[in-house]
XYZ file of C-alpha atoms in Angstrom:
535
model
C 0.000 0.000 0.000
C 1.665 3.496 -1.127
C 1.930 5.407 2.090
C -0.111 8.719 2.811
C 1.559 12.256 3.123
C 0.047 11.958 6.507
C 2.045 8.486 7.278
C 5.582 9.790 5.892
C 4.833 12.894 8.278
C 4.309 10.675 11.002
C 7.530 8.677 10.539
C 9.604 11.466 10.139
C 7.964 13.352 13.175
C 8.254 10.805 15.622
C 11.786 9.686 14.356
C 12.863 13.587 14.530
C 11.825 13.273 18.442
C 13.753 10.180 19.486
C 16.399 11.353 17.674
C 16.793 15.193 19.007
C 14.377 15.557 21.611
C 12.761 18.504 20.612
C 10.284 19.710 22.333
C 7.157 21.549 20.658
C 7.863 25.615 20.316
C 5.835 27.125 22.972
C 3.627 29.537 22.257
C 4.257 33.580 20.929
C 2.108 35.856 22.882
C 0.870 39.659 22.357
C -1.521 39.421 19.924
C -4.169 42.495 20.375
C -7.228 41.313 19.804
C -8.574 44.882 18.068
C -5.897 44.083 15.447
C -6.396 40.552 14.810
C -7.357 40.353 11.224
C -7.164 36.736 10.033
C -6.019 33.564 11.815
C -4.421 30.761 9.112
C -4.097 27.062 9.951
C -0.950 26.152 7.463
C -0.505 22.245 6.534
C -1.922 21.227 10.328
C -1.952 17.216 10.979
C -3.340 15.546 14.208
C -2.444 12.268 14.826
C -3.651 10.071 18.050
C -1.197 7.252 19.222
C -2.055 5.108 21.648
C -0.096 2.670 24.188
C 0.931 -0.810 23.127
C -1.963 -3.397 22.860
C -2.301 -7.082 23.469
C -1.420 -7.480 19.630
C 2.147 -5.525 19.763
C 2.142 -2.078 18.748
C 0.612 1.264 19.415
C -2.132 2.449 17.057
C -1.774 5.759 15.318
C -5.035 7.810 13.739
C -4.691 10.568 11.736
C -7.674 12.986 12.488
C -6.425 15.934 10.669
C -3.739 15.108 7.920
C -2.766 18.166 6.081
C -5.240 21.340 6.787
C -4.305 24.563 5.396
C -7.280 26.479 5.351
C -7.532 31.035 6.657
C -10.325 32.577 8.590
C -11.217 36.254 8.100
C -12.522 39.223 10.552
C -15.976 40.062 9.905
C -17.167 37.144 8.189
C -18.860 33.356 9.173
C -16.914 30.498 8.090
C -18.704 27.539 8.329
C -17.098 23.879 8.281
C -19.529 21.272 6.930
C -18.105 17.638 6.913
C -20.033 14.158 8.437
C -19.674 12.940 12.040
C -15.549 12.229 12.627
C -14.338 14.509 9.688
C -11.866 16.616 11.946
C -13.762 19.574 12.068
C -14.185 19.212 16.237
C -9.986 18.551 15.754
C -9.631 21.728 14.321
C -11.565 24.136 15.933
C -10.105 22.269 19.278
C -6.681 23.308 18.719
C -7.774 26.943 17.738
C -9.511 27.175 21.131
C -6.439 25.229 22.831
C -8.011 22.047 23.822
C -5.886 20.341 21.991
C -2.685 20.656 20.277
C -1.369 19.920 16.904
C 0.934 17.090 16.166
C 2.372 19.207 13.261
C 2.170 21.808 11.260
C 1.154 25.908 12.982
C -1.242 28.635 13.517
C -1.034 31.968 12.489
C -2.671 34.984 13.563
C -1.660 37.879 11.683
C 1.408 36.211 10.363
C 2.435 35.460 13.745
C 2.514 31.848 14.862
C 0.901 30.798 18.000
C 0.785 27.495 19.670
C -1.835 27.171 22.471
C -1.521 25.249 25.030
C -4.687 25.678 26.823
C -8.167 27.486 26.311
C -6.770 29.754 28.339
C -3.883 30.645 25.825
C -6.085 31.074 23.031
C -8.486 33.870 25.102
C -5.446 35.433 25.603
C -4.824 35.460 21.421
C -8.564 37.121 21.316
C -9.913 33.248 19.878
C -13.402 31.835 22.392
C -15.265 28.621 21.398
C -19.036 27.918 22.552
C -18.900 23.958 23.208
C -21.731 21.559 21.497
C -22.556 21.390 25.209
C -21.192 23.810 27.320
C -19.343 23.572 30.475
C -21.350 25.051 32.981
C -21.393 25.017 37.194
C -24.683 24.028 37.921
C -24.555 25.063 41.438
C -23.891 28.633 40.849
C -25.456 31.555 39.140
C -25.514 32.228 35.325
C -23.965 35.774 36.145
C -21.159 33.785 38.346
C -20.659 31.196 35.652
C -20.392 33.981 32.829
C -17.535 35.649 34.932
C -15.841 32.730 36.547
C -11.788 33.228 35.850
C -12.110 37.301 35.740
C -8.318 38.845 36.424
C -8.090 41.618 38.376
C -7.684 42.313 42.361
C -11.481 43.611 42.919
C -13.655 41.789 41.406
C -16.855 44.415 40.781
C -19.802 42.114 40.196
C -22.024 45.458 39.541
C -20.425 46.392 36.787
C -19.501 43.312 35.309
C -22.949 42.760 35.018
C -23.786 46.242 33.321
C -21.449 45.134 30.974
C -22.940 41.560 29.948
C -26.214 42.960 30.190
C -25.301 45.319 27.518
C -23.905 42.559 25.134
C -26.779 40.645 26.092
C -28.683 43.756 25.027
C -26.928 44.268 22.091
C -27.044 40.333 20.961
C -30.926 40.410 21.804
C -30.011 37.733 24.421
C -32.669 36.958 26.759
C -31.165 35.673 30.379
C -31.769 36.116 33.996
C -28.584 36.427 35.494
C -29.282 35.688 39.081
C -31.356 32.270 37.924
C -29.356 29.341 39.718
C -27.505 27.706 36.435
C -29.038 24.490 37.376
C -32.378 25.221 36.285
C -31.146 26.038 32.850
C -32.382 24.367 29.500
C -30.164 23.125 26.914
C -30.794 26.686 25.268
C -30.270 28.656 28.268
C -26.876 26.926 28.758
C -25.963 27.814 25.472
C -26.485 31.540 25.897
C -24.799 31.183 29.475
C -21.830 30.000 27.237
C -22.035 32.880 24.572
C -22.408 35.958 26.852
C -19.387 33.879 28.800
C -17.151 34.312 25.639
C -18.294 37.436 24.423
C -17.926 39.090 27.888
C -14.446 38.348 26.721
C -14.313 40.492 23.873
C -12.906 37.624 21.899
C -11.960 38.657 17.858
C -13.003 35.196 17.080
C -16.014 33.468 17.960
C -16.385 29.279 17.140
C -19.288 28.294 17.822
C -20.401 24.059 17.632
C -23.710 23.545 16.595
C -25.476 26.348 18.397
C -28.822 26.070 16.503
C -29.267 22.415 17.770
C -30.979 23.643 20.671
C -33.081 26.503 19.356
C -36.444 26.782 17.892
C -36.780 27.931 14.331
C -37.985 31.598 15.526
C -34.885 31.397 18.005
C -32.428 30.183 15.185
C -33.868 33.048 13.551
C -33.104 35.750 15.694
C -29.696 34.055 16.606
C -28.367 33.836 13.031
C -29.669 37.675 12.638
C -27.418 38.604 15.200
C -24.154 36.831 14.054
C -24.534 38.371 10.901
C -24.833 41.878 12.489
C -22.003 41.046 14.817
C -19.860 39.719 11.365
C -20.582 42.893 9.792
C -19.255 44.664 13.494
C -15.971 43.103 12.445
C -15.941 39.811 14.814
C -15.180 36.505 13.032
C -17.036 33.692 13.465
C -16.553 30.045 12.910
C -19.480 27.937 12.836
C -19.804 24.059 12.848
C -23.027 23.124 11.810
C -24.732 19.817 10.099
C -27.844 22.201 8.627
C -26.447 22.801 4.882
C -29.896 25.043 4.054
C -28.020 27.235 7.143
C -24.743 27.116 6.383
C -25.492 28.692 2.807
C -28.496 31.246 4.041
C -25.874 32.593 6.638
C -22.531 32.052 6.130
C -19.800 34.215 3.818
C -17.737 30.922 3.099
C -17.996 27.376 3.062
C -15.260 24.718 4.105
C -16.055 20.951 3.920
C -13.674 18.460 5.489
C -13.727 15.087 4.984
C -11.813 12.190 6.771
C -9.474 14.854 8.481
C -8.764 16.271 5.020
C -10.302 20.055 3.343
C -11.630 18.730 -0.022
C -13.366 22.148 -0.443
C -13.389 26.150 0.559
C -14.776 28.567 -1.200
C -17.493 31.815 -0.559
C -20.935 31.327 -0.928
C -21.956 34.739 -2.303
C -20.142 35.629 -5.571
C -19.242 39.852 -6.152
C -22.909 40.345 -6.905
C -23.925 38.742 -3.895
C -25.893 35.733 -5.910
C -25.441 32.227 -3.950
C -23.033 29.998 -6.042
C -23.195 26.636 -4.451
C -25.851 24.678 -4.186
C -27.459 22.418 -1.704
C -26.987 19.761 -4.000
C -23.430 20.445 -4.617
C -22.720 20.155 -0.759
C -24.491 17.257 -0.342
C -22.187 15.471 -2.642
C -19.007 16.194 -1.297
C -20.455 15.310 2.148
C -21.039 12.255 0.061
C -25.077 12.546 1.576
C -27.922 11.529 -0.181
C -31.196 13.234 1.205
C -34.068 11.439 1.382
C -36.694 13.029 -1.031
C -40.144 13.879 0.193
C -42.509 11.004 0.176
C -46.294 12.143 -1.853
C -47.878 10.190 0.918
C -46.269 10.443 3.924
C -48.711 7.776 6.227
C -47.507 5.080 3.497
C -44.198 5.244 5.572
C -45.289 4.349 8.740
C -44.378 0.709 10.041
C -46.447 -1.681 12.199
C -45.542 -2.243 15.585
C -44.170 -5.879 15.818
C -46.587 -8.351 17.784
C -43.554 -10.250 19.475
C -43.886 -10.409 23.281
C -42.123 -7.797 24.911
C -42.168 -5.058 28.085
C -45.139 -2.590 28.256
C -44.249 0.914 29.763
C -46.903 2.979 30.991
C -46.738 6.318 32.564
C -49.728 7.810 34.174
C -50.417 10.559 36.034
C -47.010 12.477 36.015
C -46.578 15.841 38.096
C -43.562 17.604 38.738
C -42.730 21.201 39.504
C -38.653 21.249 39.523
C -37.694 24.712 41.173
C -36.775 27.467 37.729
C -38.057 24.735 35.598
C -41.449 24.264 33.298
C -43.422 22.116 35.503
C -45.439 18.947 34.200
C -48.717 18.347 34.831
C -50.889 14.905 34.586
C -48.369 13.448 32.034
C -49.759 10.142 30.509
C -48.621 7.555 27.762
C -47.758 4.183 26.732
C -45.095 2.924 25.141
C -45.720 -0.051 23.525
C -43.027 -3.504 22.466
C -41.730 -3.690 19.148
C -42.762 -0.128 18.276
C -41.279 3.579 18.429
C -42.955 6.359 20.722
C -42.334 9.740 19.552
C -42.842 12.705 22.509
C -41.867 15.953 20.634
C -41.622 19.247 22.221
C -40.624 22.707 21.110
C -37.342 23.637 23.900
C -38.841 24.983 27.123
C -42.033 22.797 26.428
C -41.340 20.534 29.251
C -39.194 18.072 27.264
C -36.475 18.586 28.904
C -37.872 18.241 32.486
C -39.786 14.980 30.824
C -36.344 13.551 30.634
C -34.758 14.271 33.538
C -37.836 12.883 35.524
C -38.105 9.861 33.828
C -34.087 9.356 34.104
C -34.298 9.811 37.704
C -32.412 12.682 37.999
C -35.465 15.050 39.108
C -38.013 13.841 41.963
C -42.102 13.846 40.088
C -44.381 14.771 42.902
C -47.039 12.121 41.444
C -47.669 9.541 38.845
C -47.399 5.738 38.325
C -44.809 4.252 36.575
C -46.068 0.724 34.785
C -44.476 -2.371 33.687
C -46.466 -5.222 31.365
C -44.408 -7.989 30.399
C -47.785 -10.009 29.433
C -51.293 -11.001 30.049
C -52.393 -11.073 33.784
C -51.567 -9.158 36.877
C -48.881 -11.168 37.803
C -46.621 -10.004 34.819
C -47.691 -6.270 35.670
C -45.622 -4.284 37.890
C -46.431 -0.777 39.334
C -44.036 1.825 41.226
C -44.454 5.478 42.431
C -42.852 7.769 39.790
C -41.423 9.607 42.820
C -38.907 6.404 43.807
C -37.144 6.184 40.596
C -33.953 6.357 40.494
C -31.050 5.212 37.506
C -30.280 2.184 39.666
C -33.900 0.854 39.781
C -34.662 1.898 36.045
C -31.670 0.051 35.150
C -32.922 -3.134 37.217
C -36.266 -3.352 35.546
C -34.381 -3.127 32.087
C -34.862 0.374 30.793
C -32.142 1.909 29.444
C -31.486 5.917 29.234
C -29.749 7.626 26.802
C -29.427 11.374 27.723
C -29.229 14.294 25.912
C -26.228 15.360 27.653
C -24.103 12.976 26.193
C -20.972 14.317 27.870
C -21.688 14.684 31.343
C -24.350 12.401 32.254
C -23.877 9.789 29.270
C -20.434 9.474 30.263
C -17.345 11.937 30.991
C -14.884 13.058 28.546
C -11.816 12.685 31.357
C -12.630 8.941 30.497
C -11.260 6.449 27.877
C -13.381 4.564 25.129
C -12.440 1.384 27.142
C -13.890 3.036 30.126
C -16.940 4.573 28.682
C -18.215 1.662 27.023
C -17.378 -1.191 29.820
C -18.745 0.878 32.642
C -21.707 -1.885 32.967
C -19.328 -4.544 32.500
C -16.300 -3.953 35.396
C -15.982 -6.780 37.951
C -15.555 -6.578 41.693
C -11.878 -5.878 41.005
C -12.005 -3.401 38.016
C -9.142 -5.480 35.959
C -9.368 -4.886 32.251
C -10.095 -8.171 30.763
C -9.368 -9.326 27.099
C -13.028 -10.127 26.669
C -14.143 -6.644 27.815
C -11.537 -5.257 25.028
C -12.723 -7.420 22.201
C -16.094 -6.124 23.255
C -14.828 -2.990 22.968
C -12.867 -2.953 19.624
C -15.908 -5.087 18.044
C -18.491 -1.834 18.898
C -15.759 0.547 17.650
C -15.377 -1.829 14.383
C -19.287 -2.023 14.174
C -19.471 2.003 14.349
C -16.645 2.363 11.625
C -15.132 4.516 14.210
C -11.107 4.609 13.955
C -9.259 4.566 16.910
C -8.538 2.387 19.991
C -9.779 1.631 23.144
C -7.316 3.462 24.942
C -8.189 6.285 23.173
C -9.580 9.590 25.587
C -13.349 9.933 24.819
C -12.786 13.556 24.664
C -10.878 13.337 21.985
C -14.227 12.016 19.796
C -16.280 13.953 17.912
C -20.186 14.637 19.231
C -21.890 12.468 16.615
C -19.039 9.524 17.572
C -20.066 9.749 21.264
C -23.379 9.294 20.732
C -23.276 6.188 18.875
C -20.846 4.760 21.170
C -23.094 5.612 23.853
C -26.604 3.746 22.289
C -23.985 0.578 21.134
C -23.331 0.377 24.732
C -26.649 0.460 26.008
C -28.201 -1.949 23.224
C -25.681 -4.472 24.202
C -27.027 -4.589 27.467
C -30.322 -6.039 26.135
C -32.485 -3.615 27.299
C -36.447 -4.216 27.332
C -37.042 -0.584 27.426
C -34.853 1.852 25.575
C -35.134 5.738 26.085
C -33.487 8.357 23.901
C -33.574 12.251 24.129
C -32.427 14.588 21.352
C -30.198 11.346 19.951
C -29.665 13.420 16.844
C -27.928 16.224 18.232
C -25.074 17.077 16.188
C -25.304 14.094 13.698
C -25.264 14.317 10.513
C -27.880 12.873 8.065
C -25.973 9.421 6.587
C -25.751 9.130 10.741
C -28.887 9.923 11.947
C -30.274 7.410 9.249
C -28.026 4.873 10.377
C -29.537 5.625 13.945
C -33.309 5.513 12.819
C -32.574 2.158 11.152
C -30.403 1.144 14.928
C -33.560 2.106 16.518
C -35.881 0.064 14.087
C -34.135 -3.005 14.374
C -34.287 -2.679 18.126
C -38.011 -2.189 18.029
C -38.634 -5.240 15.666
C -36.890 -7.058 17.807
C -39.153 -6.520 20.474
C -37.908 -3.252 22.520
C -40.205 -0.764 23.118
C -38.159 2.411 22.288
C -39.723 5.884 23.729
C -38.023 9.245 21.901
C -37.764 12.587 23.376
C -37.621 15.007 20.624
C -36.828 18.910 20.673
C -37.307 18.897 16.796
C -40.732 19.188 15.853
C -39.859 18.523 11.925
C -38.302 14.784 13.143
C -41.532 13.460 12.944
C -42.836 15.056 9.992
C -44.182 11.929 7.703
C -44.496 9.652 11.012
C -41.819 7.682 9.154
C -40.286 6.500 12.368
C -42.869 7.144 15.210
C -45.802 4.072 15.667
C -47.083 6.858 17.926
C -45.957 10.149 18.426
C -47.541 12.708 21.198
C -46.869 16.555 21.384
C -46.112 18.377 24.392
C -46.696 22.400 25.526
C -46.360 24.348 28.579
C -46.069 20.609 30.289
C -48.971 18.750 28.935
C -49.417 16.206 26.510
C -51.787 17.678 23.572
């Protein structure tokens, strides 16, 4: 096999380090973020090693081989490429969670290696996470000016001033609301006025409209482009193409750690020039094309035996949270369950209730596993807890798929054998050919040993529903599982959570996109929730 520019590179990288021990140049500060015109990522490779394993050598996987790609002031770059393309790579070593394996960054023709997030504030660059890091026991003012410098610390003022950018953003927040209480969408503006109230010169942001509504994304995409045209520059991840070519001023697709395409969207008369089509090529997707009748896509619920879940009667009202009220449905075996609510709707209290993780002040939670009352099974909603949904056979997998799905200080060995460790917590060779045979089965490269963090969002996620179908769940619940995935993945998902249904799971989905169940071609039966209720 003819080796790979990125393999030579490696070779002569790691043999230039045995041989000299030279250390990687540490970073140049002083940039001033007023005069920071454009940053330039010249010929940057990633690579991931990983210790020795059973079979003899370490593993190495290139995740960016060869990016050379400049971002502007004043404009919104957006990277489009499919779950694992490099894109998370990249904009992780601009924010200086990671660091290159070769290659350098530029900013203004100076070059800059960071060496923590910290670093790259300091070079005027702040990132917005898929899923921000937030202090939950704290305020949202608190969390937006955690790591302030300075030897008095004015809370007054600091609050003037992020109530000004919130002002100016059209940013609706409470600041004194316990962080907590917040929604996925109130995290995300937590994180925003957080690295704005930084006056960064470059803003990345990962998937931000993921947890909007469509009037929200709206009103959000109005005010990047304002801030753009205020001279900020703005780096968007995104797996919409209809929004990456209504908003953005260029267009970069990656694929398999590789740019195979940059270019602006808007041509000196301003008319669009690529296509939706065009993108969906070289993302090598294929979208589905509207059915005439949607109802002829719905599928029959199998009739194999199987575990009835019932919920009946479900209250809750979770302090700064939408409260529920008289919540009922049934999920049925070898069928899909939709529940789809607009953000702030209650979905996201839904979830967290039926997880465990917040106390319902009423309701029934039911279990049928056949005819007759001796197969039924019937506990208050108000006992649950992870442990006892996990000993009746119902699975969860969260929205949160960082913090509460797993933890990205954690390896892919840990994160997908944490239902699997024995009394004494040794790593056994059966847990890691269970291991490498998900990782194989997900066509995801890299090793066990690999840190978690180091995945992209969409990679996480199906890690995360591999492991829990392999425990053999009866009951399998999902919220938001197609955060951040793009559409060959979130097919492959549907058809995951098909199979599981025909095979007698009942599967119960917690949706935040009202358009996912637009045909009913994956719901049996699909309920809509408002202001806590089921409509």
């Amino acid at each position: 096999m003819e080796p790979t520019k990125a393999n030579v590179f490696i070779g002569y990288y790691k043999q230039r380090l045995r041989a000299t021990g030279i250390k990687p140049s540490p970073r140049i500060s002083g940039a001033k973020n007023a005069d920071m015109q454009t940053i330039k990522v010249d010929d940057i490779y990633k690579v991931f090693s990983t210790v020795p394993d059973e079979q003899g050598g370490p593993q190495d996987v290139v995740a960016l081989d060869g990016i050379t790609l400049n971002f502007s002031a004043g404009e919104i770059h957006t990277l489009l490429g499919e779950n694992g393309a490099g894109k998370s790579t990249l904009v992780h070593i601009l924010s200086g969670l990671q660091q290159q394996t070769g290659g350098s960054v530029f900013i203004n023709n100076q070059a800059f290696r960071f060496e923590s997030p910290f670093d790259a504030l300091t070079a005027g660059i702040a990132m917005v996470h898929q899923n921000p890091y937030i202090a939950r026991n704290i305020s949202v003012l608190e969390n937006i000016i955690a790591g302030s410098r300075g030897p008095f610390l004015r809370k007054k003022k600091r609050e003037r001033e992020i109530r000004k950018i919130a002002e100016t953003w059209n940013i609706p927040v409470n600041l004194h609301a316990s962080a907590g209480t917040l929604t996925p969408a109130g995290r995300l503006r937590t994180a925003l006025l957080a690295a704005l109230f930084r006056k960064p010169a470059f803003l990345i942001l990962d998937e931000p409209s993921a947890v909007l509504s469509r009037e929200e994304r709206e009103d959000f995409f109005s005010a990047l482009r304002e801030a753009a045209a205020r001279g900020l520059g703005i780096i968007l991840i995104t797996h919409r193409i209809e929004e990456a070519l209504r908003w953005s001023d260029r267009i970069s697709v990656l694929r398999q750690g590789r740019l195979i395409f940059s270019s602006p969207v808007r041509n000196s008369a301003g008319e669009i020039e690529i296509t939706e089509e065009q993108l969906a090529d070289m993302l090598g997707l294929r979208r589905p094309a509207e059915p005439e009748n949607p109802a002829k896509l719905s599928y029959s619920a199998s009739s194999q035996k199987g575990t009835e879940l019932t919920v009946s009667g479900l209250s809750a009202k979770p302090h700064g949270r939408q409260h529920l009220a008289d919540i009922s449905f049934t999920v049925r075996p070898g069928g899909i369950t939709g529940i789809v609510g607009l953000p702030g709707s209650g979905i996201e209290t839904l979830e967290d209730v039926l997880s465990g993780m917040i106390r319902a002040g009423s309701g029934k939670i039911g279990l049928r596993r056949g005819p007759g009352e001796k197969n039924s099974i019937s506990f208050d909603a108000g006992n649950i807890t992870p442990a006892i949904l996990r000993g009746h056979g119902i699975s969860i997998v969260p929205s949160d798929r960082y913090f509460r799905a797993t933890n990205p200080g954690l390896t892919i060995f840990e994160t997908v054998t944490v239902y699997r460790s024995g009394k004494w917590n040794f790593p056994r060779r059966e847990d890691r050919i269970f291991v490498q045979d998900i990782l194989n089965e997900e066509r995801i490269p890299a090793s066990p040993e690999r840190p978690l963090r180091s995945l992209s969002g969409g990679q996480i996620q199906r890690l995360v529903l591999a492991r829990e179908l392999k425990t053999g769940p009866e009951i399998l619940i999902l919220s938001r599982p197609e955060w951040g995935l793009d559409i060959r993945t979130t097919e492959l998902l549907h058809e995951k959570l098909k199979q599981a249904a025909d095979s007698g799971v009942s599967v119960l989905l917690l949706s935040g996109e009202p358009e996912a169940s637009d045909g009913f071609s994956l719901f049996n039966e699909v309920y809509y929730m408002r202001e806590g209720t089921i409509l």
